[in-house]
Each structure stands twice: as structure tokens, then as C-alpha cells.
Amino acid sequence: MLWRHSAPASADLTVQQLNLVRYAVLAPSSHNTQCWRFRLERDAIAILPDRLRRCPVVDPDDHHLSISLGCAAENLAQAARAHGFDGGIVSNAGADREADSIIRVATTRAPALRSALFEAIPARQSTRAEYDGRPLASSELDLLARVSAEAGVHLQLYTAVADTERILSAVVHANGLQIQDAAFRRELIHWIRFNRADALRMGDGLYSGASGNPSVPSWIGRLALDVLLTPGRDGDKYAAQIRSSAGIAVFSSDLNDRAHWIAVGRSFQRFALQATALDVRTAMLNQPVELIATRQSFATMLGLGARRPDLVVRFGRGPLLPRSLRRPTAAVIT
Ligand SMILES: Cc1cc2nc3c(=O)[nH]c(=O)nc-3n(C[C@H](O)[C@H](O)[C@H](O)COP(=O)(O)O)c2cc1C
């Protein structure tokens, strides 16, 4: 069972590092591609992109991929510190070459520090349910903002209905454009796992149960999607989801490069872990930032200036849903 805390059975460094990787892979990734590989080194664990798991249509510049690596790095750092390792993160991302996308998390010995964020790693999930509509206390909003502070990353929390309705319109508009695009639909369907057996066998992708949908044979799921995936139906679903949320967080970065996208991933992951610790759910609605055609107008609408909007995240209290699956740890070691 991946979603639990466990102490490694041995003091052997490799066994300990493998246990840390187990925590890292519980991080979110775009379409649950798990677009990462891990290399165990003497003093560190290196995180590398798995470019076979890119999503060229929805993520042509590897923006989401880099954010996903940042999320995994944050989990790894929190787990490393909890198990008596340094956990310092060094990233040489920035340029375009493969060698420049490596993140290293130090596994030299240090005093153990079990944070509330670490404790929340197994419980965190992307919860695509309707929430209960209740606001968060201002002390909770302050804590979420404080914990996710990261150099080069800007977080704006929107809780006023006028703001969340404007964001809803942008989500619905961008979603309508995406689902009418045949290439986008093909890529999305490639990553959907329509039933539990497929999800378990593949260990990746978007399990229908995790979005509150029934388990059906794949061929029925594909046929049904053609009928069900329409701008109108989706629009109603997103309206209900956003209107039942306590607010929406928008993450944006000062510079539009890999180093900043990784920093956004780390910042978001601390936000999501702190939310989990408060029993608050999170789910992303990134449609307006995924399309070049809508990204700029979305930034202008929110007054972000030259900053690129990176993530749109709703939050609130609500039920848990079945989990998205993961591949075994051994499958991601390189
Ligand atoms: C960069 C990034 C972008 C994402 N975009 C979306 C999105 O637009 N809509 C959505 O429902 N989930 C989105 N997700 C959430 C993933 O689908 C989710 O993390 C994955 O399925 C694993 O599930 P889990 O987070 O519950 O572990 C995104 C995650 C990441 C890291």
C-alpha cells in the first residue's frame, strides 16, 4: 500500500532512499503521467524528466511537466528531512537541455524533522468533487499563503464571488476550446483509465473513479465520452464545483522558464499539503493557462502584468474520492 507512512526496515542508504522515492511519487502530476525518473546517488537523489511521458498537445513546452517535477521534489525534501537527511533542494533547470532539468535533493545526514506537511503526504489527493460551500477562516488562508511562499512565485487567493465567477467564465471558455480540439481529446483519452482493473494494471493516468465517475469497460467509456464530453455539460460541472468551493488560488511566476515552473510546483505542493493538514481539499482547473489563446487574456483579467499564470486551484472542505493510482517505486528508478 503506497498511501501510508512507513519506516524502512533497514539503515542501508539505498533502502532508505527508495523509501523517500515512494513519498516523492505520491506527488501530483499532470494527467497523472508520473513524468519523472529518480537516480539514487551517494549524497543525493536526482529527479529527471521522463520525456516518454510528455503530453505534447496540452503541454507543448513542458511547463506542466516541470511543475510536476517540482511537486515531487517538495515531497522528497519533506520526506528526507523527516527521515534524518538534509533535504536541501538544488535545481540546475533554466535552459533547454536535458542536463539542465535535473533537480537534486540532498541525502546527507541531518537531525530528523517531521513537519505537518510531511505527515500530510499520504493523505493528499486532487479532489474533483463538489465541496461544502463554506469559507475558510482568515487564519487558514494566511497559513496557506505563508507556507507556500517561494522566491519568484506569486500566489493570489480569490474568495469574493465576483472574482471566482470571472475565473469560472475563463475556465468554461478555455475548456470549450480544448474539448473541441481533436488532438486534445485524443491525448486526454489516452490517459483516461475507464475502470479500476485498467487503472491498477497501468498504475498511472486519470482513473474515472477519482473524478467521481462510474467504472465501465474501456470501449464503453470511449463511446460515452463522445456523448458526455460537451462544453455545456462540462460548463455545468465546473460551475457547481467552483460555486461550492471556498476560493480559488492562482499561482504565477516572475519569469517564464523551467526553474520558475519547478519553483511553482514546490510552492503549490506545500499549499496542497498544508490544505490537507487542515482537512481542506484542492483540485486544479488549469484550462485558461494551458492554451496560448486564453493565457494572456486570463493574465490581463487578473492584473498579473507580465507574469505567466501557472496554476488555477480551487479549495474547500468536502468528501474524499477514490485515489489515482501510482506505478511501483521500482518502475521510476533509473
Ligand atoms: C501541473 C499539473 C497540472 C494539472 N492540471 C489539472 C487540471 O487541469 N485538471 C485536473 O482535474 N487535474 C489537474 N492536475 C491534477 C492531476 O490530474 C493529478 O495530480 C493526478 O491525476 C494524480 O492524482 P492525485 O493528485 O490525486 O494524486 C494537474 C496536476 C499537475 C501537477
Short mmCIF file of C-alpha atoms and ligand atoms in Angstrom, two decimals:
data_model
loop_
_atom_site.label_atom_id
_atom_site.label_comp_id
_atom_site.label_asym_id
_atom_site.label_seq_id
_atom_site.Cartn_x
_atom_site.Cartn_y
_atom_site.Cartn_z
CA MET A 1 0.00 0.00 0.00
CA LEU A 2 1.60 3.25 -1.17
CA TRP A 3 -0.59 5.73 0.75
CA ARG A 4 0.77 5.22 4.23
CA HIS A 5 3.71 6.22 6.38
CA SER A 6 6.37 3.58 6.85
CA ALA A 7 9.82 3.39 8.31
CA PRO A 8 12.31 1.48 6.14
CA ALA A 9 13.27 -1.89 7.55
CA SER A 10 17.00 -1.28 7.17
CA ALA A 11 19.52 1.50 7.78
CA ASP A 12 21.06 0.76 4.37
CA LEU A 13 21.20 4.02 2.35
CA THR A 14 19.66 2.51 -0.80
CA VAL A 15 16.72 1.08 1.16
CA GLN A 16 16.25 4.46 2.86
CA GLN A 17 16.46 6.36 -0.44
CA LEU A 18 13.92 4.03 -2.08
CA ASN A 19 11.52 4.77 0.77
CA LEU A 20 11.97 8.52 0.11
CA VAL A 21 11.19 7.98 -3.59
CA ARG A 22 7.96 6.25 -2.51
CA TYR A 23 6.91 9.53 -0.90
CA ALA A 24 8.01 11.54 -3.95
CA VAL A 25 5.78 9.59 -6.35
CA LEU A 26 2.72 10.40 -4.26
CA ALA A 27 3.03 13.95 -5.68
CA PRO A 28 0.52 15.15 -8.28
CA SER A 29 1.45 15.16 -11.96
CA SER A 30 -0.39 16.49 -14.98
CA HIS A 31 -2.81 13.77 -16.30
CA ASN A 32 -1.15 11.52 -13.65
CA THR A 33 1.60 10.82 -16.20
CA GLN A 34 4.18 10.44 -13.39
CA CYS A 35 6.63 12.08 -15.78
CA TRP A 36 9.67 11.51 -13.54
CA ARG A 37 12.64 9.25 -13.04
CA PHE A 38 14.85 9.06 -9.94
CA ARG A 39 18.55 8.31 -9.70
CA LEU A 40 19.98 7.25 -6.35
CA GLU A 41 23.35 8.95 -5.81
CA ARG A 42 25.77 8.79 -2.87
CA ASP A 43 24.74 12.12 -1.31
CA ALA A 44 21.51 12.91 -3.13
CA ILE A 45 18.51 11.69 -5.08
CA ALA A 46 18.32 13.18 -8.58
CA ILE A 47 14.92 13.78 -10.22
CA LEU A 48 14.92 13.72 -14.01
CA PRO A 49 12.10 14.24 -16.50
CA ASP A 50 10.69 11.15 -18.22
CA ARG A 51 10.19 12.55 -21.67
CA LEU A 52 8.38 9.42 -22.87
CA ARG A 53 5.57 10.63 -20.60
CA ARG A 54 5.23 14.11 -22.07
CA CYS A 55 1.85 15.49 -23.15
CA PRO A 56 2.80 17.35 -26.33
CA VAL A 57 -0.70 18.67 -27.02
CA VAL A 58 -1.75 20.09 -23.66
CA ASP A 59 1.82 20.82 -22.54
CA PRO A 60 3.99 21.58 -25.60
CA ASP A 61 6.68 23.50 -23.66
CA ASP A 62 6.92 21.02 -20.71
CA HIS A 63 5.50 23.65 -18.35
CA HIS A 64 3.20 21.19 -16.55
CA LEU A 65 5.92 18.52 -16.66
CA SER A 66 8.35 20.86 -14.85
CA ILE A 67 5.73 21.82 -12.26
CA SER A 68 5.09 18.10 -11.63
CA LEU A 69 8.83 17.58 -11.02
CA GLY A 70 8.74 20.49 -8.55
CA CYS A 71 5.84 18.83 -6.68
CA ALA A 72 7.80 15.56 -6.45
CA ALA A 73 10.90 17.45 -5.27
CA GLU A 74 8.95 19.06 -2.44
CA ASN A 75 7.55 15.71 -1.27
CA LEU A 76 11.05 14.24 -1.46
CA ALA A 77 12.54 17.11 0.56
CA GLN A 78 9.87 16.87 3.26
CA ALA A 79 10.32 13.09 3.49
CA ALA A 80 14.11 13.37 3.53
CA ARG A 81 14.05 15.78 6.49
CA ALA A 82 11.57 13.57 8.35
CA HIS A 83 13.95 10.61 7.98
CA GLY A 84 17.10 12.38 9.15
CA PHE A 85 18.50 13.64 5.86
CA ASP A 86 19.40 17.19 4.80
CA GLY A 87 16.62 17.51 2.18
CA GLY A 88 18.11 20.66 0.61
CA ILE A 89 16.98 21.11 -3.00
CA VAL A 90 19.31 22.18 -5.80
CA SER A 91 17.95 22.60 -9.30
CA ASN A 92 20.01 23.40 -12.35
CA ALA A 93 16.95 23.93 -14.52
CA GLY A 94 16.69 27.05 -16.62
CA ALA A 95 17.97 26.30 -20.08
CA ASP A 96 16.56 23.82 -22.55
CA ARG A 97 18.97 20.87 -22.42
CA GLU A 98 18.07 17.62 -20.67
CA ALA A 99 21.04 18.07 -18.31
CA ASP A 100 19.54 21.36 -17.20
CA SER A 101 16.32 19.81 -15.94
CA ILE A 102 17.81 17.81 -13.09
CA ILE A 103 16.77 18.51 -9.51
CA ARG A 104 18.86 17.11 -6.64
CA VAL A 105 17.63 16.55 -3.09
CA ALA A 106 20.47 16.13 -0.58
CA THR A 107 20.52 12.89 1.41
CA THR A 108 23.45 13.71 3.65
CA ARG A 109 22.66 13.04 7.32
CA ALA A 110 20.95 15.75 9.43
CA PRO A 111 18.70 15.89 12.51
CA ALA A 112 15.25 14.45 11.74
CA LEU A 113 12.39 16.95 11.40
CA ARG A 114 8.82 15.60 10.89
CA SER A 115 6.73 18.51 9.60
CA ALA A 116 2.93 18.71 9.36
CA LEU A 117 3.47 18.85 5.59
CA PHE A 118 5.32 15.53 5.66
CA GLU A 119 2.55 13.96 7.74
CA ALA A 120 0.02 15.03 5.09
CA ILE A 121 1.79 13.42 2.08
CA PRO A 122 -0.12 10.09 2.04
CA ALA A 123 -3.50 11.79 2.61
CA ARG A 124 -3.24 14.49 -0.11
CA GLN A 125 -5.29 13.97 -3.25
CA SER A 126 -6.76 16.05 -6.08
CA THR A 127 -10.44 16.00 -5.13
CA ARG A 128 -12.67 16.71 -8.15
CA ALA A 129 -15.87 16.68 -6.09
CA GLU A 130 -18.28 19.45 -5.14
CA TYR A 131 -17.26 20.97 -1.82
CA ASP A 132 -19.49 22.22 1.02
CA GLY A 133 -19.51 25.93 0.11
CA ARG A 134 -18.21 27.10 3.50
CA PRO A 135 -15.50 29.79 3.60
CA LEU A 136 -12.12 29.17 5.22
CA ALA A 137 -11.13 31.16 8.30
CA SER A 138 -8.80 34.06 7.50
CA SER A 139 -6.17 32.45 9.75
CA GLU A 140 -6.34 29.35 7.50
CA LEU A 141 -5.95 31.46 4.34
CA ASP A 142 -2.99 33.26 5.92
CA LEU A 143 -1.34 29.96 6.82
CA LEU A 144 -1.78 28.59 3.28
CA ALA A 145 -0.20 31.74 1.83
CA ARG A 146 2.67 31.73 4.34
CA VAL A 147 3.56 28.07 3.85
CA SER A 148 3.59 28.31 0.05
CA ALA A 149 5.82 31.42 -0.11
CA GLU A 150 8.62 30.77 -2.63
CA ALA A 151 11.07 33.15 -4.34
CA GLY A 152 9.89 34.07 -7.86
CA VAL A 153 6.38 32.69 -7.28
CA HIS A 154 3.30 34.81 -6.65
CA LEU A 155 0.12 33.43 -5.06
CA GLN A 156 -3.21 35.22 -5.24
CA LEU A 157 -6.20 33.89 -3.28
CA TYR A 158 -9.65 34.78 -4.64
CA THR A 159 -12.63 34.32 -2.32
CA ALA A 160 -15.06 37.06 -3.49
CA VAL A 161 -17.88 35.75 -5.70
CA ALA A 162 -17.24 38.45 -8.33
CA ASP A 163 -13.67 37.12 -8.77
CA THR A 164 -14.47 33.41 -8.71
CA GLU A 165 -17.29 33.94 -11.26
CA ARG A 166 -14.84 35.69 -13.62
CA ILE A 167 -12.41 32.79 -13.23
CA LEU A 168 -15.26 30.32 -13.81
CA SER A 169 -16.08 32.06 -17.12
CA ALA A 170 -12.44 31.77 -18.19
CA VAL A 171 -12.34 28.04 -17.25
CA VAL A 172 -15.55 27.29 -19.15
CA HIS A 173 -14.44 29.25 -22.23
CA ALA A 174 -10.98 27.60 -22.40
CA ASN A 175 -12.44 24.15 -21.68
CA GLY A 176 -14.89 24.57 -24.57
CA LEU A 177 -11.99 25.34 -26.93
CA GLN A 178 -9.96 22.37 -25.67
CA ILE A 179 -12.63 19.70 -25.91
CA GLN A 180 -13.49 20.71 -29.46
CA ASP A 181 -9.86 20.10 -30.44
CA ALA A 182 -9.47 16.52 -31.76
CA ALA A 183 -5.77 16.29 -30.79
CA PHE A 184 -6.53 17.41 -27.23
CA ARG A 185 -9.33 14.84 -26.90
CA ARG A 186 -7.10 12.06 -28.26
CA GLU A 187 -4.34 12.86 -25.75
CA LEU A 188 -6.79 13.14 -22.86
CA ILE A 189 -8.49 9.82 -23.72
CA HIS A 190 -5.06 8.15 -23.99
CA TRP A 191 -4.51 8.94 -20.29
CA ILE A 192 -8.02 8.09 -19.02
CA ARG A 193 -8.39 4.74 -17.21
CA PHE A 194 -12.09 3.93 -17.51
CA ASN A 195 -12.19 1.20 -14.87
CA ARG A 196 -10.35 0.04 -11.77
CA ALA A 197 -8.80 -3.00 -13.46
CA ASP A 198 -7.15 -0.82 -16.15
CA ALA A 199 -6.06 1.74 -13.55
CA LEU A 200 -4.47 -0.99 -11.40
CA ARG A 201 -2.79 -2.64 -14.38
CA MET A 202 -1.28 0.60 -15.73
CA GLY A 203 -0.71 2.33 -12.36
CA ASP A 204 -0.98 5.76 -13.97
CA GLY A 205 -3.41 8.05 -15.79
CA LEU A 206 -6.75 9.58 -14.88
CA TYR A 207 -8.84 6.91 -13.15
CA SER A 208 -12.55 7.65 -13.78
CA GLY A 209 -13.44 6.78 -10.16
CA ALA A 210 -11.10 9.53 -8.96
CA SER A 211 -13.31 12.04 -10.79
CA GLY A 212 -16.48 10.59 -9.28
CA ASN A 213 -17.39 8.70 -12.50
CA PRO A 214 -18.52 5.05 -12.74
CA SER A 215 -16.17 2.22 -13.73
CA VAL A 216 -17.02 0.90 -17.21
CA PRO A 217 -15.29 -1.22 -19.88
CA SER A 218 -12.86 0.95 -21.88
CA TRP A 219 -14.78 0.68 -25.16
CA ILE A 220 -17.98 1.86 -23.49
CA GLY A 221 -16.06 4.66 -21.75
CA ARG A 222 -14.66 5.91 -25.06
CA LEU A 223 -18.08 5.86 -26.72
CA ALA A 224 -19.71 7.53 -23.71
CA LEU A 225 -17.09 10.30 -23.66
CA ASP A 226 -18.07 11.31 -27.19
CA VAL A 227 -21.59 11.92 -25.88
CA LEU A 228 -20.74 13.24 -22.42
CA LEU A 229 -17.70 15.44 -23.11
CA THR A 230 -19.51 18.55 -24.31
CA PRO A 231 -18.94 22.23 -23.47
CA GLY A 232 -22.43 22.51 -21.95
CA ARG A 233 -22.15 19.51 -19.60
CA ASP A 234 -18.61 20.42 -18.59
CA GLY A 235 -19.63 24.04 -18.01
CA ASP A 236 -22.38 22.98 -15.58
CA LYS A 237 -19.96 20.67 -13.76
CA TYR A 238 -17.30 23.39 -13.36
CA ALA A 239 -19.89 25.94 -12.24
CA ALA A 240 -21.09 23.59 -9.48
CA GLN A 241 -17.51 22.77 -8.47
CA ILE A 242 -16.34 26.39 -8.30
CA ARG A 243 -19.52 27.70 -6.65
CA SER A 244 -19.18 25.07 -3.91
CA SER A 245 -15.54 25.99 -3.25
CA ALA A 246 -14.22 28.32 -0.56
CA GLY A 247 -11.98 30.07 -3.07
CA ILE A 248 -9.51 29.82 -5.92
CA ALA A 249 -5.72 30.11 -5.74
CA VAL A 250 -3.81 31.33 -8.80
CA PHE A 251 -0.05 30.73 -8.89
CA SER A 252 2.04 32.85 -11.26
CA SER A 253 5.78 33.12 -11.81
CA ASP A 254 8.06 36.12 -12.27
CA LEU A 255 9.95 34.54 -15.17
CA ASN A 256 8.73 32.08 -17.76
CA ASP A 257 11.42 29.37 -17.52
CA ARG A 258 11.89 25.86 -16.14
CA ALA A 259 13.49 26.99 -12.90
CA HIS A 260 10.42 29.09 -12.11
CA TRP A 261 7.98 26.35 -13.13
CA ILE A 262 9.76 23.94 -10.75
CA ALA A 263 9.51 26.61 -8.03
CA VAL A 264 5.76 26.89 -8.73
CA GLY A 265 5.47 23.12 -8.28
CA ARG A 266 7.23 23.28 -4.91
CA SER A 267 5.09 26.20 -3.78
CA PHE A 268 1.84 24.53 -4.90
CA GLN A 269 2.80 21.24 -3.25
CA ARG A 270 3.30 22.95 0.12
CA PHE A 271 -0.08 24.67 -0.39
CA ALA A 272 -1.77 21.33 -1.10
CA LEU A 273 -0.06 19.56 1.81
CA GLN A 274 -0.93 22.36 4.24
CA ALA A 275 -4.51 22.31 2.95
CA THR A 276 -4.62 18.54 3.56
CA ALA A 277 -3.32 19.08 7.10
CA LEU A 278 -6.27 21.48 7.62
CA ASP A 279 -8.68 18.89 6.14
CA VAL A 280 -9.16 21.18 3.13
CA ARG A 281 -9.40 19.67 -0.38
CA THR A 282 -7.80 21.03 -3.55
CA ALA A 283 -8.36 20.46 -7.27
CA MET A 284 -6.89 22.12 -10.35
CA LEU A 285 -8.78 23.77 -13.20
CA ASN A 286 -5.92 24.79 -15.46
CA GLN A 287 -7.77 25.19 -18.76
CA PRO A 288 -7.25 29.00 -19.02
CA VAL A 289 -3.47 28.72 -18.54
CA GLU A 290 -2.98 25.76 -20.88
CA LEU A 291 -3.99 27.49 -24.10
CA ILE A 292 -1.85 30.26 -25.52
CA ALA A 293 -5.07 31.72 -26.95
CA THR A 294 -6.54 32.29 -23.46
CA ARG A 295 -3.48 32.57 -21.18
CA GLN A 296 -2.74 36.22 -21.93
CA SER A 297 -6.33 37.41 -21.55
CA PHE A 298 -6.56 35.46 -18.28
CA ALA A 299 -3.39 37.19 -17.00
CA THR A 300 -4.78 40.57 -18.03
CA MET A 301 -8.15 39.86 -16.39
CA LEU A 302 -6.38 39.07 -13.10
CA GLY A 303 -3.99 42.02 -13.42
CA LEU A 304 -0.90 39.80 -13.38
CA GLY A 305 1.09 42.10 -15.65
CA ALA A 306 3.94 40.27 -17.38
CA ARG A 307 3.80 37.26 -15.02
CA ARG A 308 2.68 33.94 -16.51
CA PRO A 309 -0.31 32.37 -14.76
CA ASP A 310 0.81 28.82 -13.95
CA LEU A 311 -1.88 27.05 -11.92
CA VAL A 312 -5.55 27.57 -11.08
CA VAL A 313 -6.55 25.67 -7.93
CA ARG A 314 -9.91 25.61 -6.17
CA PHE A 315 -10.07 24.70 -2.49
CA GLY A 316 -12.66 24.00 0.19
CA ARG A 317 -13.95 21.31 2.52
CA GLY A 318 -15.67 18.27 1.08
CA PRO A 319 -15.69 14.48 0.68
CA LEU A 320 -12.72 12.36 -0.37
CA LEU A 321 -12.83 10.44 -3.66
CA PRO A 322 -11.12 7.18 -4.71
CA ARG A 323 -7.40 7.61 -5.35
CA SER A 324 -5.49 7.99 -8.59
CA LEU A 325 -3.08 5.09 -8.92
CA ARG A 326 0.73 5.04 -8.96
CA ARG A 327 3.31 2.77 -10.61
CA PRO A 328 5.58 0.78 -8.28
CA THR A 329 8.64 2.64 -6.98
CA ALA A 330 10.95 0.28 -8.88
CA ALA A 331 9.46 1.45 -12.19
CA VAL A 332 10.74 5.01 -11.72
CA ILE A 333 14.32 4.25 -10.68
CA THR A 334 16.84 4.88 -13.43
C1 LIG B 1 0.99 20.63 -13.41
C2 LIG B 1 -0.31 19.95 -13.11
C3 LIG B 1 -1.45 20.27 -13.83
C4 LIG B 1 -2.68 19.66 -13.54
N1 LIG B 1 -3.81 20.07 -14.19
C5 LIG B 1 -5.01 19.55 -13.83
C6 LIG B 1 -6.22 20.06 -14.41
O1 LIG B 1 -6.22 20.99 -15.20
N2 LIG B 1 -7.41 19.49 -14.02
C7 LIG B 1 -7.45 18.48 -13.10
O2 LIG B 1 -8.53 18.00 -12.79
N3 LIG B 1 -6.31 17.99 -12.52
C8 LIG B 1 -5.11 18.51 -12.86
N4 LIG B 1 -3.96 18.07 -12.25
C9 LIG B 1 -4.05 17.02 -11.21
C10 LIG B 1 -3.60 15.65 -11.72
O3 LIG B 1 -4.51 15.13 -12.66
C11 LIG B 1 -3.45 14.73 -10.51
O4 LIG B 1 -2.40 15.22 -9.72
C12 LIG B 1 -3.14 13.29 -10.89
O5 LIG B 1 -4.24 12.72 -11.53
C13 LIG B 1 -2.78 12.45 -9.65
O6 LIG B 1 -3.82 12.47 -8.71
P1 LIG B 1 -3.63 12.97 -7.22
O7 LIG B 1 -3.24 14.41 -7.27
O8 LIG B 1 -4.97 12.76 -6.58
O9 LIG B 1 -2.55 12.13 -6.59
C14 LIG B 1 -2.73 18.66 -12.53
C15 LIG B 1 -1.56 18.32 -11.82
C16 LIG B 1 -0.36 18.96 -12.10
C17 LIG B 1 0.85 18.62 -11.29
#
